[in-house]
Amino acid sequence: MEASSSGSNIPAVTNGKTKIHHAEGTEDLQSNQLETQISIKPDVQRTDVDFSEILNAIQEIAKDVNIFFDELEGVNSPFKDDDSLLHHGNLTSTSDDASRLETVGEGVPDKNKSNGLYFRDGKCRIDYVLVYRKSSPQTEKREVFERNIRAEGLQMEKESSLTNSDIIFVKLHAPWEVLGRYAEVMNVRMPFRRKIYYLHRRHKFMNRIERQISRFRGWLPRKPMRLDKETLPDLEENDCYTAPFSQQRIHHFIIHNKDTFFNNATRSRIVHHILQRVKYEEGKNKIGLNRLLTNGSYEAAFPLHEGSYRSKNSIRTHGAENHRHLLYECWASWGVWYKYQPLDLVRRYFGEKIGLYFAWLGWYTGMLFPAAFIGLFVFLYGVTTLNHCQVSKEVCQATDIIMCPICDKYCPFMRLSDSCVYAKVTHLFDNGATVFFAVFMAVWATVFLEFWKRRRAVIAYDWDLIDWEEEEICVVIAAVFGIVIYRVVTVSTFAAFKWALIRNNSQVATTGTAVCINFCIIMLLNVLYEKVALLLTNLEQPRTESEWENSFTLKMFLFQFVNLNSSTFYIAFFLGRFTGHPGAYLRLINRWRLEECHPSGCLIDLCMQMGIIMVLKQTWNNFMELGYPLIQNWWTRRKLRQEHGSQRKASFPQWEKDYNLQPMNAYGLFDEYLEMILQFGFTTIFVAAFPLAPLLALLNNIIEIRLDAYKFVTQWRRPLASRAKDIGIWYGILEGIGILSVITNAFVVAVTSDFIPRLVYAYKYGPCAGQGEAGQKCMVGYVNASLSVFLVSDFENRSEPTSNGSEFSGSPLKYCRYRDYRDPPHSPVPYGYTLQFWHVLAARLAFIIVFEHLVFCIKHLISYLIPDLPKDLRDRMRREKYLIQEMMYEAELERLQKERKERKKNGKSHNNEWP
C-alpha cells in the first residue's frame, strides 16, 4: 500500500482516528470506496496535533495497513487481479515500502504528476511498464508474478487505459535500496572520481608552434559537421573514472542525488533483470517475463520514452525539454544529416548495444567516402576515354559484320553496329582502371575492418565495456533455376513481340524483367527462410541467449545471402559460358537453348542486375523500416482522434502514447545489421563489375542513419537498454565477405570482363605483338579477332531463324559471326577451339592466381601492421588501472580518518587504532 496522490489512499485524521480511503480518485466511485478506521495511540488523539506527529503515527501503523490489505485481497480471491477497481484514468497503488507514507503531507510536484513519467505522487519515476488485458485467461499466473514482484521490493501502480477499459497498465518503480542491491549483483559500473589527464612534456619551441597553429585555426570557420556543445550542453558527459557499484563502498561514488545517480536506461535495465528472474508458477522453468509475454499473460512490456520529442520552443533558445527531444533535434532531424552522430547521447538513452550499431553504421558510412570517390573516378575515366576506345569504335563501325541470332527461330540476324550503345556503356564500367579498383576495394575492406577494431576499442573504453563479460546447413537455391528458365523462354518471346522497341531490345527487356521478378522472389523467400532458420535454431537448443542469437544470425545470413546473390553469381560466371556454338547448342532438358551474352559481353547484364537489385532492395527496406510504422501509427492516431477527439488525445499520459507506438522488431537489431551486411557484400563482392556500388551505398547510408534515428526516437517504443562490447558474429561475417570479395573480383575481371582477352590480343596477336605495348593503337582489329565464323546452312532445324538475312545484302546470308575463339567451318576440325582460346584461358587462370595471392598478401600485411588497440589507448588503460587503485585506497583512508575524528569528538576513541 502507498499514498500516491491526493485522490487515493489519503489519510484523514479526525478526533483520534485515521481514515484511510482505498479509493479510485473519481467522483462516480465515491459510493464504492473502501473505508477503514484504525485507532492511533492515545498520545496523538487530539485535534491540535502537530503534523510531524501524524507522520510518525502513520509510520507505526503502516505495517498493520499493509497486513490489512493483504488479508483483504485474500478474502476476495487468492488469484484475482485488482482490476475490478479500475476505470478510465483510475489506479490502484501497491507497495511494500512503508516509508512512502512519509510523503503524504508534502507538496507534490505538479509537473511530474502531469507529464506521465511518475506515479501519482509525482516523486516515484516509472521505470518500466507492463500491459495486459483483463479478459486474458492467465489471471492466476499474473497475480502470482505481481506478488513476487512486490516481494522483490519493486513498487507498483495500476491504471486502466483511457481508450480501452480492457487494457491495464502496470507501472513499476525501483526504489534506491532495490537499485543499489541489484546494481551490485549486475556489476554496474558507476562514476567515483574525476579523471586526471596528463600532458606530455614538450619543448618550448613546440609549444610556441602549437599556440600559433591554434591561433590560425581560430580564424578558420568552425567545422560544420561537429555538434555545437555550447548550444547542446547535455552532450557533455561526466568525465569520471568508474568502478563496479558496491553498497559497502558507497561513500566512494559521486552521488549528488540518489534519484538521478542511476540514469533512466540503467534503472529500466535493472527492473528488466528482476522481471526476468521472478517466478509466476511453481516449477523449474516457470520463471521470467518473456514466458508471460509468450503465453499472453502480458501483452507488452517496455520502458517509457522521456516525454515528447517535439517542443513549441526552439532548442537553441530554451534548451531541450528532455533527452528524447535532444536526440530528435541533433540526431533524428533531417536538418542535421551532415553532422556527426551524438553517440554518447544515443548510448545514454538506448544503451550500448544500439549505440554500437550506430557507431558501426557511422564508421562504415564514413569509410565509404573514399571507396565512392574512387569508384566515381573509375566511371568518369570511362566517360572521358569513351571516344578514344578502339574496341567500341570498331563495334560502332562494324556495319558489315552480321551476328548470328541469339535465340531459336524468332531472333533475327543483326548487325554488330546495332550494339554500339551497349559497347559504349560497357566501356564505362570495363576499362583500364577496373583492375586497379578491384585491388583497391579488396584492400579497402581490410582497412575498414582493421580500423573498426581500433574504433571499437576506443568506444569500449569510453563506455566501460572493456571488462564486461560452424555449422553446415543446406541452402535452398531452387529459385535460381526458375529464373534461368524464365530468361531462356522470354528472350524468344520478346524477339517475336509486335512492338519494335521491345523486339529490337529483347535481351535488355529479358534482363530487366528477370531482375524485377527475381527481386519479388527474393522478398517472398526471405519470409520462408526466416521460419526455417528459426526452426533449425530452436532444434539446436542453444544454452544461452548469445549462442541462440549467433546461431540464428548465421543461418539467416547464409539463407538471405544466397537468396540475394545466387542470380548475380549466375550472370557473372555462368551466363553465356556453357551455351555451345551455332549448330551445336547446349539445351536445358533437351528443349530450351541456354541464353547467350550480348554481342558486347555479359558485363552489361551484371551491371543491370546489381543496379536494379541495389536500388529496389534499399528502397523497399527503407519503406518497410519507416513507411510501414508511419502508416500504422498514423492509422492508430486517426482512430483515437475519431473516438476521443484531438484535445483528449493530446492529454494522454506517456504510457498510453508509448503503447500506441510500434514495438521494436522481435529480433532486435538483426534486420538493421543484415541489411547493411548484405549491402556491404554487394559493395565489395562484384564491385569490379559495378564501380558505382559504393556511391549508391553511401547515398543510401546517409539516409539510412537518419531514417533509423527517426524510427527509434519517434515511431518505436523505447527499447530496453542492453549492453554489448562489440557487434558480435557480424564481424566474422564481414571478414568472410572480405575474403570472398577477393576471389569473386578476381573471377569477374578474368572471366566476366574482356580485360584478359584484350591484354592477350595486344601482346600476342595485335599490331604491337612482341613490342611490349598495350595502348589503344595495339587494339586495332580486336573485335574481328574475337568473333568466329559460322556457316548458316549448318543450323539445326529447331534453331534455324525464320529470316534468311536477305534484308542486309539483298541475298540470303551465307555466313554469320558469333563470340568465341573457334576454327572456321571449312577447317580440318570445324568449330574447334583455336590456339588463341587456350592462350586466353591460361592468361585468365594465371591472373586469378596472381591477383588473389597479391591481394591476400597485402591484406595480411595491413592486418599485421595495424594494431587492434591504439597505443595511446593502451597507455591510458594502464594509467587508469593504477590511478583507480590509488583512488580507492585514498577514499578508504579518508573514510577511516573521518570516522576516527567522529569517534574522538564523541569521546569514543581507542588506543592502537589504525590509521
PDB file of C-alpha atoms in Angstrom, residues 583-818:
ATOM      1  CA  GLY A 583      24.754 -25.685 -84.911  1.00  0.00           C
ATOM      2  CA  ALA A 584      25.553 -27.452 -81.611  1.00  0.00           C
ATOM      3  CA  TYR A 585      23.850 -25.507 -78.839  1.00  0.00           C
ATOM      4  CA  LEU A 586      23.610 -26.972 -75.344  1.00  0.00           C
ATOM      5  CA  ARG A 587      20.000 -27.176 -74.195  1.00  0.00           C
ATOM      6  CA  LEU A 588      18.173 -27.336 -70.905  1.00  0.00           C
ATOM      7  CA  ILE A 589      16.195 -30.589 -70.573  1.00  0.00           C
ATOM      8  CA  ASN A 590      16.998 -31.063 -74.268  1.00  0.00           C
ATOM      9  CA  ARG A 591      14.476 -28.341 -75.050  1.00  0.00           C
ATOM     10  CA  TRP A 592      15.472 -24.790 -74.214  1.00  0.00           C
ATOM     11  CA  ARG A 593      18.601 -23.279 -75.620  1.00  0.00           C
ATOM     12  CA  LEU A 594      20.725 -21.648 -72.947  1.00  0.00           C
ATOM     13  CA  GLU A 595      20.935 -17.882 -73.015  1.00  0.00           C
ATOM     14  CA  GLU A 596      23.876 -16.188 -74.691  1.00  0.00           C
ATOM     15  CA  CYS A 597      25.620 -12.986 -73.780  1.00  0.00           C
ATOM     16  CA  HIS A 598      25.017  -9.799 -75.705  1.00  0.00           C
ATOM     17  CA  PRO A 599      27.469  -9.189 -78.574  1.00  0.00           C
ATOM     18  CA  SER A 600      29.075  -6.566 -76.321  1.00  0.00           C
ATOM     19  CA  GLY A 601      29.538  -9.052 -73.485  1.00  0.00           C
ATOM     20  CA  CYS A 602      27.788 -10.155 -70.287  1.00  0.00           C
ATOM     21  CA  LEU A 603      29.077  -7.324 -68.135  1.00  0.00           C
ATOM     22  CA  ILE A 604      26.170  -5.083 -69.050  1.00  0.00           C
ATOM     23  CA  ASP A 605      23.767  -7.749 -67.739  1.00  0.00           C
ATOM     24  CA  LEU A 606      25.690  -7.930 -64.465  1.00  0.00           C
ATOM     25  CA  CYS A 607      25.619  -4.133 -64.117  1.00  0.00           C
ATOM     26  CA  MET A 608      21.852  -4.075 -64.647  1.00  0.00           C
ATOM     27  CA  GLN A 609      21.366  -6.880 -62.128  1.00  0.00           C
ATOM     28  CA  MET A 610      23.377  -5.131 -59.427  1.00  0.00           C
ATOM     29  CA  GLY A 611      21.994  -1.657 -60.072  1.00  0.00           C
ATOM     30  CA  ILE A 612      18.331  -2.694 -60.081  1.00  0.00           C
ATOM     31  CA  ILE A 613      18.640  -5.030 -57.086  1.00  0.00           C
ATOM     32  CA  MET A 614      20.508  -2.421 -55.005  1.00  0.00           C
ATOM     33  CA  VAL A 615      18.030   0.361 -55.765  1.00  0.00           C
ATOM     34  CA  LEU A 616      14.900  -1.780 -55.343  1.00  0.00           C
ATOM     35  CA  LYS A 617      16.063  -3.524 -52.189  1.00  0.00           C
ATOM     36  CA  GLN A 618      17.236  -0.358 -50.478  1.00  0.00           C
ATOM     37  CA  THR A 619      14.008   1.438 -51.411  1.00  0.00           C
ATOM     38  CA  TRP A 620      11.916  -1.454 -50.152  1.00  0.00           C
ATOM     39  CA  ASN A 621      13.891  -1.739 -46.918  1.00  0.00           C
ATOM     40  CA  ASN A 622      13.560   1.967 -46.224  1.00  0.00           C
ATOM     41  CA  PHE A 623       9.815   1.786 -46.782  1.00  0.00           C
ATOM     42  CA  MET A 624       9.386  -1.222 -44.519  1.00  0.00           C
ATOM     43  CA  GLU A 625      11.566   0.312 -41.807  1.00  0.00           C
ATOM     44  CA  LEU A 626       9.929   3.728 -41.726  1.00  0.00           C
ATOM     45  CA  GLY A 627       6.960   3.874 -44.070  1.00  0.00           C
ATOM     46  CA  TYR A 628       5.180   0.894 -42.572  1.00  0.00           C
ATOM     47  CA  PRO A 629       5.454   2.085 -38.928  1.00  0.00           C
ATOM     48  CA  LEU A 630       4.447   5.592 -40.031  1.00  0.00           C
ATOM     49  CA  ILE A 631       1.298   4.271 -41.689  1.00  0.00           C
ATOM     50  CA  GLN A 632       0.429   2.092 -38.702  1.00  0.00           C
ATOM     51  CA  ASN A 633       0.961   4.918 -36.194  1.00  0.00           C
ATOM     52  CA  TRP A 634      -0.991   7.333 -38.391  1.00  0.00           C
ATOM     53  CA  TRP A 635      -3.890   4.912 -38.542  1.00  0.00           C
ATOM     54  CA  THR A 636      -3.833   4.477 -34.754  1.00  0.00           C
ATOM     55  CA  ARG A 637      -3.805   8.245 -34.203  1.00  0.00           C
ATOM     56  CA  ARG A 638      -6.665   8.641 -36.657  1.00  0.00           C
ATOM     57  CA  LYS A 639      -8.802   6.120 -34.787  1.00  0.00           C
ATOM     58  CA  LEU A 640      -8.050   7.777 -31.452  1.00  0.00           C
ATOM     59  CA  ARG A 641      -8.887  11.186 -32.905  1.00  0.00           C
ATOM     60  CA  GLN A 642     -12.225   9.934 -34.195  1.00  0.00           C
ATOM     61  CA  GLU A 643     -13.131   8.220 -30.933  1.00  0.00           C
ATOM     62  CA  HIS A 644     -11.853  10.712 -28.357  1.00  0.00           C
ATOM     63  CA  GLY A 645     -11.130  13.976 -30.160  1.00  0.00           C
ATOM     64  CA  SER A 646      -7.826  15.725 -30.721  1.00  0.00           C
ATOM     65  CA  GLN A 647      -7.849  17.568 -27.376  1.00  0.00           C
ATOM     66  CA  ARG A 648      -8.399  14.405 -25.357  1.00  0.00           C
ATOM     67  CA  LYS A 649      -5.680  12.623 -27.324  1.00  0.00           C
ATOM     68  CA  ALA A 650      -3.154  15.369 -26.523  1.00  0.00           C
ATOM     69  CA  SER A 651      -3.725  14.804 -22.788  1.00  0.00           C
ATOM     70  CA  PHE A 652      -2.912  11.086 -22.871  1.00  0.00           C
ATOM     71  CA  PRO A 653      -0.246  10.032 -20.335  1.00  0.00           C
ATOM     72  CA  GLN A 654       3.141   8.912 -21.598  1.00  0.00           C
ATOM     73  CA  TRP A 655       2.462   5.203 -21.083  1.00  0.00           C
ATOM     74  CA  GLU A 656      -0.646   5.473 -23.260  1.00  0.00           C
ATOM     75  CA  LYS A 657       1.248   7.285 -26.008  1.00  0.00           C
ATOM     76  CA  ASP A 658       4.111   4.788 -25.964  1.00  0.00           C
ATOM     77  CA  TYR A 659       1.733   1.821 -26.029  1.00  0.00           C
ATOM     78  CA  ASN A 660       0.230   3.165 -29.263  1.00  0.00           C
ATOM     79  CA  LEU A 661       3.689   3.217 -30.889  1.00  0.00           C
ATOM     80  CA  GLN A 662       5.113   0.222 -32.744  1.00  0.00           C
ATOM     81  CA  PRO A 663       7.225  -2.308 -30.823  1.00  0.00           C
ATOM     82  CA  MET A 664      10.803  -2.918 -31.844  1.00  0.00           C
ATOM     83  CA  ASN A 665      11.470  -5.882 -34.125  1.00  0.00           C
ATOM     84  CA  ALA A 666      11.258  -9.261 -32.424  1.00  0.00           C
ATOM     85  CA  TYR A 667      14.907  -9.949 -33.316  1.00  0.00           C
ATOM     86  CA  GLY A 668      16.212  -6.597 -32.130  1.00  0.00           C
ATOM     87  CA  LEU A 669      18.882  -5.104 -34.388  1.00  0.00           C
ATOM     88  CA  PHE A 670      19.097  -8.183 -36.605  1.00  0.00           C
ATOM     89  CA  ASP A 671      17.245  -6.635 -39.569  1.00  0.00           C
ATOM     90  CA  GLU A 672      19.298  -3.437 -39.395  1.00  0.00           C
ATOM     91  CA  TYR A 673      22.598  -5.315 -39.337  1.00  0.00           C
ATOM     92  CA  LEU A 674      21.506  -7.789 -42.004  1.00  0.00           C
ATOM     93  CA  GLU A 675      20.517  -5.014 -44.396  1.00  0.00           C
ATOM     94  CA  MET A 676      23.894  -3.303 -44.029  1.00  0.00           C
ATOM     95  CA  ILE A 677      25.918  -6.539 -44.213  1.00  0.00           C
ATOM     96  CA  LEU A 678      24.177  -7.591 -47.426  1.00  0.00           C
ATOM     97  CA  GLN A 679      24.834  -4.127 -48.795  1.00  0.00           C
ATOM     98  CA  PHE A 680      28.487  -4.490 -47.806  1.00  0.00           C
ATOM     99  CA  GLY A 681      28.554  -7.731 -49.802  1.00  0.00           C
ATOM    100  CA  PHE A 682      27.113  -6.013 -52.869  1.00  0.00           C
ATOM    101  CA  THR A 683      29.608  -3.186 -52.439  1.00  0.00           C
ATOM    102  CA  THR A 684      32.638  -5.469 -52.354  1.00  0.00           C
ATOM    103  CA  ILE A 685      31.915  -8.844 -53.972  1.00  0.00           C
ATOM    104  CA  PHE A 686      31.050  -7.675 -57.517  1.00  0.00           C
ATOM    105  CA  VAL A 687      32.393  -4.145 -57.327  1.00  0.00           C
ATOM    106  CA  ALA A 688      34.718  -4.738 -60.294  1.00  0.00           C
ATOM    107  CA  ALA A 689      31.641  -5.031 -62.491  1.00  0.00           C
ATOM    108  CA  PHE A 690      29.797  -2.076 -60.956  1.00  0.00           C
ATOM    109  CA  PRO A 691      32.131   0.663 -59.634  1.00  0.00           C
ATOM    110  CA  LEU A 692      29.176   2.872 -58.703  1.00  0.00           C
ATOM    111  CA  ALA A 693      28.051   0.429 -55.999  1.00  0.00           C
ATOM    112  CA  PRO A 694      29.972   2.237 -53.184  1.00  0.00           C
ATOM    113  CA  LEU A 695      28.433   5.547 -54.245  1.00  0.00           C
ATOM    114  CA  LEU A 696      24.907   4.121 -54.145  1.00  0.00           C
ATOM    115  CA  ALA A 697      25.666   2.549 -50.763  1.00  0.00           C
ATOM    116  CA  LEU A 698      26.984   5.873 -49.432  1.00  0.00           C
ATOM    117  CA  LEU A 699      23.902   7.807 -50.525  1.00  0.00           C
ATOM    118  CA  ASN A 700      21.658   5.148 -49.044  1.00  0.00           C
ATOM    119  CA  ASN A 701      23.521   5.093 -45.719  1.00  0.00           C
ATOM    120  CA  ILE A 702      23.366   8.859 -45.284  1.00  0.00           C
ATOM    121  CA  ILE A 703      19.599   8.492 -45.499  1.00  0.00           C
ATOM    122  CA  GLU A 704      19.610   5.234 -43.528  1.00  0.00           C
ATOM    123  CA  ILE A 705      21.230   6.786 -40.447  1.00  0.00           C
ATOM    124  CA  ARG A 706      18.567   9.462 -40.166  1.00  0.00           C
ATOM    125  CA  LEU A 707      15.757   7.038 -41.022  1.00  0.00           C
ATOM    126  CA  ASP A 708      16.856   4.649 -38.282  1.00  0.00           C
ATOM    127  CA  ALA A 709      17.314   7.522 -35.838  1.00  0.00           C
ATOM    128  CA  TYR A 710      13.853   8.922 -36.632  1.00  0.00           C
ATOM    129  CA  LYS A 711      12.345   5.466 -36.273  1.00  0.00           C
ATOM    130  CA  PHE A 712      13.956   4.803 -32.895  1.00  0.00           C
ATOM    131  CA  VAL A 713      13.095   8.215 -31.481  1.00  0.00           C
ATOM    132  CA  THR A 714       9.587   8.798 -32.839  1.00  0.00           C
ATOM    133  CA  GLN A 715       7.978   5.644 -34.223  1.00  0.00           C
ATOM    134  CA  TRP A 716       9.058   2.819 -31.921  1.00  0.00           C
ATOM    135  CA  ARG A 717       8.546   2.194 -28.269  1.00  0.00           C
ATOM    136  CA  ARG A 718      11.701   2.764 -26.309  1.00  0.00           C
ATOM    137  CA  PRO A 719      13.752  -0.446 -26.492  1.00  0.00           C
ATOM    138  CA  LEU A 720      15.399  -1.879 -23.431  1.00  0.00           C
ATOM    139  CA  ALA A 721      18.912  -0.528 -22.921  1.00  0.00           C
ATOM    140  CA  SER A 722      21.116  -3.590 -23.475  1.00  0.00           C
ATOM    141  CA  ARG A 723      24.878  -3.853 -23.166  1.00  0.00           C
ATOM    142  CA  ALA A 724      27.276  -5.259 -25.753  1.00  0.00           C
ATOM    143  CA  LYS A 725      31.018  -4.886 -26.226  1.00  0.00           C
ATOM    144  CA  ASP A 726      31.124  -5.439 -29.990  1.00  0.00           C
ATOM    145  CA  ILE A 727      28.904  -6.195 -32.984  1.00  0.00           C
ATOM    146  CA  GLY A 728      29.080  -9.928 -32.283  1.00  0.00           C
ATOM    147  CA  ILE A 729      29.113 -12.541 -35.023  1.00  0.00           C
ATOM    148  CA  TRP A 730      28.612  -9.879 -37.674  1.00  0.00           C
ATOM    149  CA  TYR A 731      32.329  -9.041 -37.559  1.00  0.00           C
ATOM    150  CA  GLY A 732      33.235 -12.611 -38.530  1.00  0.00           C
ATOM    151  CA  ILE A 733      30.693 -12.444 -41.365  1.00  0.00           C
ATOM    152  CA  LEU A 734      32.274  -9.208 -42.587  1.00  0.00           C
ATOM    153  CA  GLU A 735      35.691 -10.858 -42.616  1.00  0.00           C
ATOM    154  CA  GLY A 736      34.270 -13.768 -44.604  1.00  0.00           C
ATOM    155  CA  ILE A 737      32.745 -11.361 -47.135  1.00  0.00           C
ATOM    156  CA  GLY A 738      36.088  -9.588 -47.434  1.00  0.00           C
ATOM    157  CA  ILE A 739      37.830 -12.855 -48.309  1.00  0.00           C
ATOM    158  CA  LEU A 740      35.076 -13.863 -50.741  1.00  0.00           C
ATOM    159  CA  SER A 741      35.275 -10.459 -52.445  1.00  0.00           C
ATOM    160  CA  VAL A 742      38.911 -11.061 -53.401  1.00  0.00           C
ATOM    161  CA  ILE A 743      38.018 -14.329 -55.112  1.00  0.00           C
ATOM    162  CA  THR A 744      34.898 -13.058 -56.879  1.00  0.00           C
ATOM    163  CA  ASN A 745      36.534  -9.858 -58.137  1.00  0.00           C
ATOM    164  CA  ALA A 746      39.429 -11.891 -59.497  1.00  0.00           C
ATOM    165  CA  PHE A 747      36.966 -14.043 -61.442  1.00  0.00           C
ATOM    166  CA  VAL A 748      34.897 -11.028 -62.564  1.00  0.00           C
ATOM    167  CA  VAL A 749      37.962  -9.334 -64.041  1.00  0.00           C
ATOM    168  CA  ALA A 750      39.347 -12.558 -65.524  1.00  0.00           C
ATOM    169  CA  VAL A 751      36.148 -14.256 -66.735  1.00  0.00           C
ATOM    170  CA  THR A 752      33.263 -11.798 -66.979  1.00  0.00           C
ATOM    171  CA  SER A 753      35.062  -8.762 -68.390  1.00  0.00           C
ATOM    172  CA  ASP A 754      37.116  -8.611 -71.585  1.00  0.00           C
ATOM    173  CA  PHE A 755      40.218  -7.337 -69.795  1.00  0.00           C
ATOM    174  CA  ILE A 756      42.250 -10.547 -70.239  1.00  0.00           C
ATOM    175  CA  PRO A 757      41.270 -11.251 -73.872  1.00  0.00           C
ATOM    176  CA  ARG A 758      42.222  -7.677 -74.785  1.00  0.00           C
ATOM    177  CA  LEU A 759      45.523  -7.981 -72.959  1.00  0.00           C
ATOM    178  CA  VAL A 760      46.347 -11.254 -74.738  1.00  0.00           C
ATOM    179  CA  TYR A 761      45.465  -9.754 -78.124  1.00  0.00           C
ATOM    180  CA  ALA A 762      47.544  -6.636 -77.501  1.00  0.00           C
ATOM    181  CA  TYR A 763      50.697  -8.538 -76.512  1.00  0.00           C
ATOM    182  CA  LYS A 764      50.377 -11.622 -78.699  1.00  0.00           C
ATOM    183  CA  TYR A 765      48.125 -11.130 -81.724  1.00  0.00           C
ATOM    184  CA  GLY A 766      47.678  -7.392 -82.323  1.00  0.00           C
ATOM    185  CA  PRO A 767      49.714  -4.865 -84.278  1.00  0.00           C
ATOM    186  CA  CYS A 768      52.021  -4.396 -81.254  1.00  0.00           C
ATOM    187  CA  ALA A 769      52.664  -8.102 -80.711  1.00  0.00           C
ATOM    188  CA  GLY A 770      56.135  -8.685 -79.301  1.00  0.00           C
ATOM    189  CA  GLN A 771      56.757  -4.975 -78.681  1.00  0.00           C
ATOM    190  CA  GLY A 772      55.664  -4.877 -75.039  1.00  0.00           C
ATOM    191  CA  GLU A 773      52.996  -2.239 -75.622  1.00  0.00           C
ATOM    192  CA  ALA A 774      49.248  -2.343 -74.925  1.00  0.00           C
ATOM    193  CA  GLY A 775      47.826   1.073 -75.894  1.00  0.00           C
ATOM    194  CA  GLN A 776      44.705   1.764 -77.933  1.00  0.00           C
ATOM    195  CA  LYS A 777      46.669   1.550 -81.159  1.00  0.00           C
ATOM    196  CA  CYS A 778      47.507  -2.057 -80.246  1.00  0.00           C
ATOM    197  CA  MET A 779      43.776  -2.953 -80.153  1.00  0.00           C
ATOM    198  CA  VAL A 780      43.141  -2.417 -83.837  1.00  0.00           C
ATOM    199  CA  GLY A 781      41.390  -5.495 -85.221  1.00  0.00           C
ATOM    200  CA  TYR A 782      40.463  -6.896 -81.801  1.00  0.00           C
ATOM    201  CA  VAL A 783      36.717  -7.136 -82.490  1.00  0.00           C
ATOM    202  CA  ASN A 784      37.205  -9.130 -85.673  1.00  0.00           C
ATOM    203  CA  ALA A 785      39.714 -11.423 -83.945  1.00  0.00           C
ATOM    204  CA  SER A 786      37.278 -12.140 -81.096  1.00  0.00           C
ATOM    205  CA  LEU A 787      34.485 -13.288 -83.444  1.00  0.00           C
ATOM    206  CA  SER A 788      34.262 -16.672 -85.114  1.00  0.00           C
ATOM    207  CA  VAL A 789      32.586 -17.570 -88.400  1.00  0.00           C
ATOM    208  CA  PHE A 790      29.567 -19.875 -88.777  1.00  0.00           C
ATOM    209  CA  LEU A 791      28.068 -21.380 -91.926  1.00  0.00           C
ATOM    210  CA  VAL A 792      24.332 -20.591 -91.897  1.00  0.00           C
ATOM    211  CA  SER A 793      23.464 -23.868 -93.604  1.00  0.00           C
ATOM    212  CA  ASP A 794      24.830 -25.734 -90.549  1.00  0.00           C
ATOM    213  CA  PHE A 795      21.967 -24.513 -88.302  1.00  0.00           C
ATOM    214  CA  GLU A 796      19.831 -27.169 -86.603  1.00  0.00           C
ATOM    215  CA  ASN A 797      16.243 -27.336 -87.802  1.00  0.00           C
ATOM    216  CA  ARG A 798      14.853 -26.065 -84.485  1.00  0.00           C
ATOM    217  CA  SER A 799      17.430 -23.264 -84.369  1.00  0.00           C
ATOM    218  CA  GLU A 800      17.136 -22.026 -87.941  1.00  0.00           C
ATOM    219  CA  PRO A 801      15.811 -18.454 -87.932  1.00  0.00           C
ATOM    220  CA  THR A 802      12.640 -17.568 -89.816  1.00  0.00           C
ATOM    221  CA  SER A 803      14.533 -14.830 -91.692  1.00  0.00           C
ATOM    222  CA  ASN A 804      17.286 -15.685 -94.173  1.00  0.00           C
ATOM    223  CA  GLY A 805      19.070 -12.345 -93.726  1.00  0.00           C
ATOM    224  CA  SER A 806      18.357 -11.083 -97.223  1.00  0.00           C
ATOM    225  CA  GLU A 807      17.450  -7.668 -95.806  1.00  0.00           C
ATOM    226  CA  PHE A 808      21.155  -6.957 -95.289  1.00  0.00           C
ATOM    227  CA  SER A 809      22.622  -7.676 -98.740  1.00  0.00           C
ATOM    228  CA  GLY A 810      19.646  -8.499-100.949  1.00  0.00           C
ATOM    229  CA  SER A 811      20.513 -12.213-100.981  1.00  0.00           C
ATOM    230  CA  PRO A 812      20.382 -14.935 -98.303  1.00  0.00           C
ATOM    231  CA  LEU A 813      23.242 -14.818 -95.841  1.00  0.00           C
ATOM    232  CA  LYS A 814      25.873 -17.499 -96.139  1.00  0.00           C
ATOM    233  CA  TYR A 815      27.917 -16.723 -93.015  1.00  0.00           C
ATOM    234  CA  CYS A 816      27.305 -15.087 -89.662  1.00  0.00           C
ATOM    235  CA  ARG A 817      29.600 -14.295 -86.725  1.00  0.00           C
ATOM    236  CA  TYR A 818      29.455 -15.200 -83.012  1.00  0.00           C
TER     237      TYR A 818
END
